[in-house]
PDB file of C-alpha atoms in Angstrom:
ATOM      1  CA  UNK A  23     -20.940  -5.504  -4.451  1.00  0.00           C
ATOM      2  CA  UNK A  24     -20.309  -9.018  -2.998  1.00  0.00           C
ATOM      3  CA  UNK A  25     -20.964 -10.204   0.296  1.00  0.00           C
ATOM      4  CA  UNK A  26     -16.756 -11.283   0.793  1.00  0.00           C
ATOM      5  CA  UNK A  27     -15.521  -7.856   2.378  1.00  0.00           C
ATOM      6  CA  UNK A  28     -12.279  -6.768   2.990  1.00  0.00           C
ATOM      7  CA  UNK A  29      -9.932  -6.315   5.627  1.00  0.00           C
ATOM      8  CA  UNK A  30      -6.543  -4.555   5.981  1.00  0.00           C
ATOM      9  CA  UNK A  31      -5.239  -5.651   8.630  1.00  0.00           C
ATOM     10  CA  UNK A  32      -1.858  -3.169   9.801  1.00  0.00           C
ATOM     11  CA  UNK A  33       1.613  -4.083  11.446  1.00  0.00           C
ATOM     12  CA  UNK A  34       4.610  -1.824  12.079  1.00  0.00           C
ATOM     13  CA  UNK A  35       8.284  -2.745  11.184  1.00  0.00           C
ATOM     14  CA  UNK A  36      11.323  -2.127  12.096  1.00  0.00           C
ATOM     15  CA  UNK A  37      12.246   1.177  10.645  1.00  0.00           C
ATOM     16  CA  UNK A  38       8.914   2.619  11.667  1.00  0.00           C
ATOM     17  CA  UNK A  39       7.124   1.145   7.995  1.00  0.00           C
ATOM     18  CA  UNK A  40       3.527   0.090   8.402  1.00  0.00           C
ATOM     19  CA  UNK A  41       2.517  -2.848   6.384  1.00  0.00           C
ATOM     20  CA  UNK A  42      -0.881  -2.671   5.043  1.00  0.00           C
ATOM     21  CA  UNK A  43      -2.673  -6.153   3.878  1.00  0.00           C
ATOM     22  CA  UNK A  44      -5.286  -6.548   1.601  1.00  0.00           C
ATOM     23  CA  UNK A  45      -7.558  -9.866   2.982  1.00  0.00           C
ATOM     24  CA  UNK A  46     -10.416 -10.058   0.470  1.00  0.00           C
ATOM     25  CA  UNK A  47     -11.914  -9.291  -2.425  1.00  0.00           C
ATOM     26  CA  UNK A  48     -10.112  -5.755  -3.754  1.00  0.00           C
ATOM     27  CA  UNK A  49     -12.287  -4.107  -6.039  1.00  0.00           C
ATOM     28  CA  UNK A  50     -12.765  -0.268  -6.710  1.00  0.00           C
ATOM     29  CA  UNK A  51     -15.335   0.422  -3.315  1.00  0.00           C
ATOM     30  CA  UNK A  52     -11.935  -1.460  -1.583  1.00  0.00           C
ATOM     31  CA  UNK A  53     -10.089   0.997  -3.252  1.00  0.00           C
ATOM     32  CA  UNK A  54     -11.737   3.975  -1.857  1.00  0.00           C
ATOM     33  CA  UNK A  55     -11.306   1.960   1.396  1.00  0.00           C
ATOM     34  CA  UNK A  56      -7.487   1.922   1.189  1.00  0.00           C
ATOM     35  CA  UNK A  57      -7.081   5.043  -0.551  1.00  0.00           C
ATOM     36  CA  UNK A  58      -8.918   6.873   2.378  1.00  0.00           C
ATOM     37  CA  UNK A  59      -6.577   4.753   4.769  1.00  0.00           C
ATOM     38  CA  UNK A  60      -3.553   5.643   2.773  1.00  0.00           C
ATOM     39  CA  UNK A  61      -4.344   9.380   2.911  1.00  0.00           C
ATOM     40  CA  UNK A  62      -4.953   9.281   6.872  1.00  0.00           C
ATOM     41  CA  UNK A  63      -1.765   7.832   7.076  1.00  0.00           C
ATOM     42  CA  UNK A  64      -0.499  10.420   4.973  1.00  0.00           C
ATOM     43  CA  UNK A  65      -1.725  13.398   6.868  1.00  0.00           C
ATOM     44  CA  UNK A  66      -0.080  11.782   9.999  1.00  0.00           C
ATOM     45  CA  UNK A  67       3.357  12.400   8.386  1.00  0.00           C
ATOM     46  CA  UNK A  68       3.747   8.242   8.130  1.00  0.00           C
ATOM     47  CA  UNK A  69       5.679   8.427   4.939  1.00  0.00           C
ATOM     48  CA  UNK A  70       7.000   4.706   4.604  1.00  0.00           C
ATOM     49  CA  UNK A  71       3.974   1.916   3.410  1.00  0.00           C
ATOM     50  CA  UNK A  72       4.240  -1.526   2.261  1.00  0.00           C
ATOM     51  CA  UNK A  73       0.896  -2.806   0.995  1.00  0.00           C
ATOM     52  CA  UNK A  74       0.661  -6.331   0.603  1.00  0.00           C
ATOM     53  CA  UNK A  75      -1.915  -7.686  -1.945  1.00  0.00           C
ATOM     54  CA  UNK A  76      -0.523 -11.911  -1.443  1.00  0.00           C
ATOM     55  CA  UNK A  77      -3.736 -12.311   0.527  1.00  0.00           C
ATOM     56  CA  UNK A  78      -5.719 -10.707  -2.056  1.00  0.00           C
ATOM     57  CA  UNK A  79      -8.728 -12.932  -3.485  1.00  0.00           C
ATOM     58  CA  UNK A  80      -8.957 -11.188  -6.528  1.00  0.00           C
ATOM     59  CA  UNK A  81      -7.575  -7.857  -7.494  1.00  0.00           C
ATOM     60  CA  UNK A  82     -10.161  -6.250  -9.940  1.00  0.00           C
ATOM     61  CA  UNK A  83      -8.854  -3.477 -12.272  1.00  0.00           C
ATOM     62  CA  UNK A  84     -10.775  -0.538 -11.526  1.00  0.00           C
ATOM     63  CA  UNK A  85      -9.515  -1.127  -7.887  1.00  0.00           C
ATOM     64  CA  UNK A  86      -5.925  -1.792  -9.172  1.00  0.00           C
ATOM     65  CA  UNK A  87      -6.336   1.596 -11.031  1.00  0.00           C
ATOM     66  CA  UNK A  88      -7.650   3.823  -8.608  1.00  0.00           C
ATOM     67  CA  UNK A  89      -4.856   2.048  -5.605  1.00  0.00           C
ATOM     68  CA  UNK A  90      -2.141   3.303  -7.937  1.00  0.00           C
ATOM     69  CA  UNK A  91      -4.015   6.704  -8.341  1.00  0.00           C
ATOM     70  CA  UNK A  92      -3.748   6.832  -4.526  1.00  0.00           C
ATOM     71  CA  UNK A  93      -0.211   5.375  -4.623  1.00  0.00           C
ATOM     72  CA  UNK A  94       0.989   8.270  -7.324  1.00  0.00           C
ATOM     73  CA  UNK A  95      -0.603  10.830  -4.855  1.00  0.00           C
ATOM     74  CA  UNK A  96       0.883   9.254  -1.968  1.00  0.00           C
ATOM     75  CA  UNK A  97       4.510   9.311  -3.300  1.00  0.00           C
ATOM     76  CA  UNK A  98       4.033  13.024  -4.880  1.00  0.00           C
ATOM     77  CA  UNK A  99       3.663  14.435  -1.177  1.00  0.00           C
ATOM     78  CA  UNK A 100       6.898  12.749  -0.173  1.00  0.00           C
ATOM     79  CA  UNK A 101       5.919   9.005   0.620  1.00  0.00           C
ATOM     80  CA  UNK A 102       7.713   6.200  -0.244  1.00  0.00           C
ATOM     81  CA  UNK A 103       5.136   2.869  -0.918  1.00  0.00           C
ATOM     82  CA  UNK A 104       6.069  -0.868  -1.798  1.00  0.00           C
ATOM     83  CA  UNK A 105       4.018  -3.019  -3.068  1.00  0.00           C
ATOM     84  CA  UNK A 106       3.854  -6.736  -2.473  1.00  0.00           C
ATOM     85  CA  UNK A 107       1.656  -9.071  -5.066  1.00  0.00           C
ATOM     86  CA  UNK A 108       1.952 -12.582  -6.026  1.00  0.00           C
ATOM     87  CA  UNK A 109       1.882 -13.288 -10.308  1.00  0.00           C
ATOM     88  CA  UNK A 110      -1.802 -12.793 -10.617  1.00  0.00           C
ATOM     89  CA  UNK A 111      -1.730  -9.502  -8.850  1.00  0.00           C
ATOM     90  CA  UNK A 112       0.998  -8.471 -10.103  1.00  0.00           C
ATOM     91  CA  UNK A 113      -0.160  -8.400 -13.664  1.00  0.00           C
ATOM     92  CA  UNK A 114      -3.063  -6.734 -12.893  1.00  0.00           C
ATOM     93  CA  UNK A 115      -1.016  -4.103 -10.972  1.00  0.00           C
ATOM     94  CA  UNK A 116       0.730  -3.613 -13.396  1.00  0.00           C
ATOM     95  CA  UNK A 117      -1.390  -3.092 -16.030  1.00  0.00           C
ATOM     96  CA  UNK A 118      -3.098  -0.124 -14.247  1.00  0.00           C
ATOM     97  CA  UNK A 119       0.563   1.594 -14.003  1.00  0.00           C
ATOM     98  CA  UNK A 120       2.103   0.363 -10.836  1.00  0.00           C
ATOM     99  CA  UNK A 121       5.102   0.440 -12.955  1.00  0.00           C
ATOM    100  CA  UNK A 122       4.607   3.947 -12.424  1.00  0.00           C
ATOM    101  CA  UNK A 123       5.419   4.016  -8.492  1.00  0.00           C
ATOM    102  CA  UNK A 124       9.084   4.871  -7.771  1.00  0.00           C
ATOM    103  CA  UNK A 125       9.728   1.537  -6.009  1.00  0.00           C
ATOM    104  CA  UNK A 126       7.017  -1.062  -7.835  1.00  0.00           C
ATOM    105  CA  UNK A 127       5.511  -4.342  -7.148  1.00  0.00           C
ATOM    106  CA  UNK A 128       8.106  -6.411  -5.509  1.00  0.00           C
ATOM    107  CA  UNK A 129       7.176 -11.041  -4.762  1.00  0.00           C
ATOM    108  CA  UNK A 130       7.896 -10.816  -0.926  1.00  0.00           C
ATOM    109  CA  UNK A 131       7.448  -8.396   2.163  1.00  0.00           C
ATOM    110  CA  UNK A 132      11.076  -8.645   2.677  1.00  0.00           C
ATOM    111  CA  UNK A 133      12.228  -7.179  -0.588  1.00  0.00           C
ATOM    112  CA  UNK A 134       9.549  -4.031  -0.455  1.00  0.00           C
ATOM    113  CA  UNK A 135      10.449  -3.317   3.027  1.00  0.00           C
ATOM    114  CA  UNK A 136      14.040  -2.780   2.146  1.00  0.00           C
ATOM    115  CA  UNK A 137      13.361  -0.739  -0.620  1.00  0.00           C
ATOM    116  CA  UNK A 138      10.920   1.456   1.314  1.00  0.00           C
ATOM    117  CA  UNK A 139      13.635   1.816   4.637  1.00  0.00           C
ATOM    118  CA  UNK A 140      16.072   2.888   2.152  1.00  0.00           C
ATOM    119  CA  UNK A 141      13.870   5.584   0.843  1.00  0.00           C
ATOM    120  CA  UNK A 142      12.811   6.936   3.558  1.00  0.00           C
ATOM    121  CA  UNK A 143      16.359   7.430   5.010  1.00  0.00           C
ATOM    122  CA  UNK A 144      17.892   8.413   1.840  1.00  0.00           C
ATOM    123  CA  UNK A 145      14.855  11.159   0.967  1.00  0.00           C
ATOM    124  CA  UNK A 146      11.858  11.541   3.272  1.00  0.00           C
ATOM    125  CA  UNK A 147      13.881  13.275   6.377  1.00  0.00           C
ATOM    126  CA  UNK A 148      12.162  16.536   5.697  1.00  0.00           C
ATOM    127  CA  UNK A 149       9.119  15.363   7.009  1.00  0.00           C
ATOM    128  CA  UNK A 150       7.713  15.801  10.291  1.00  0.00           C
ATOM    129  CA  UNK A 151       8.951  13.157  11.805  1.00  0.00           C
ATOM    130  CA  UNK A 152       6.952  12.596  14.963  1.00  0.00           C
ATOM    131  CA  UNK A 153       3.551  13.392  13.367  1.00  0.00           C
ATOM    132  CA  UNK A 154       2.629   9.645  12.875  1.00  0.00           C
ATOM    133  CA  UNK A 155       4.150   8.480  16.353  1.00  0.00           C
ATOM    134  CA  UNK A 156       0.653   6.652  18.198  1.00  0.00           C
ATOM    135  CA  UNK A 157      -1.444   7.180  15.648  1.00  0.00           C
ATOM    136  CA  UNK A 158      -4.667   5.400  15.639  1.00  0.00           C
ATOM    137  CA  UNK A 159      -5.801   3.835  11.762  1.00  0.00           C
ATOM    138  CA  UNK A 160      -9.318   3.252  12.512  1.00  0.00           C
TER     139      UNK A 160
END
């Protein structure tokens, strides 16, 4: 492991979507990191995520696999998750399977926050609704 940790720092947007970004090094011990984070956000009933890997130093692939693991699980209990990655990211991404995750690996915040608003109004109504209202991440 290598001293450079990272961070992910959190911001809500309009819609009620919580942007999660990756500042550092992600390898797979990030991965875990997130992962956890991603299921803690799950059990609140927060079902719309945009995580944002443009601040990324390097995305590793075991920590690209296992985030998309996470994502998979994420979207199987009703989430809807964005992803936001410049080229180099992106290729890694994609080359552990974030093809695989209903609304993919998108170049700007913008685009993946649109994507996941629309989801979650179209499709994620059935879940609890006020279970992620003043939640605390860490």
């Amino acid at each position: 492991m290598g001293q450079a940790r990272v961070r992910f720092p959190v911001r809500w947007e309009d819609g009620g979507v919580l942007v999660v970004q990756v500042v550092g090094r992600f390898d797979a011990d990030a991965a875990a990191e997130l992962g956890a984070l991603m299921g803690r956000l799950d059990a609140t009933g927060q079902s719309g995520l945009v995580v944002d890997f443009q601040d990324a130093e390097h995305c590793g692939a075991e920590g690209a696999r296992q985030f998309v693991e996470a994502g998979l699980e994420m979207v199987a209990g009703g989430g809807a998750l964005a992803v936001v990655a410049d080229a180099a990211e992106q290729a890694v991404l994609r080359a552990a399977g974030a093809d695989r995750l209903p609304l993919g690996v998108h170049d700007d915040v913008a685009a993946a926050l649109e994507e996941v608003s629309d989801r979650s109004t179209d499709t994620l109504g059935d879940r609890d609704a006020g279970a992620g209202s003043g939640s605390a991440l860490r």
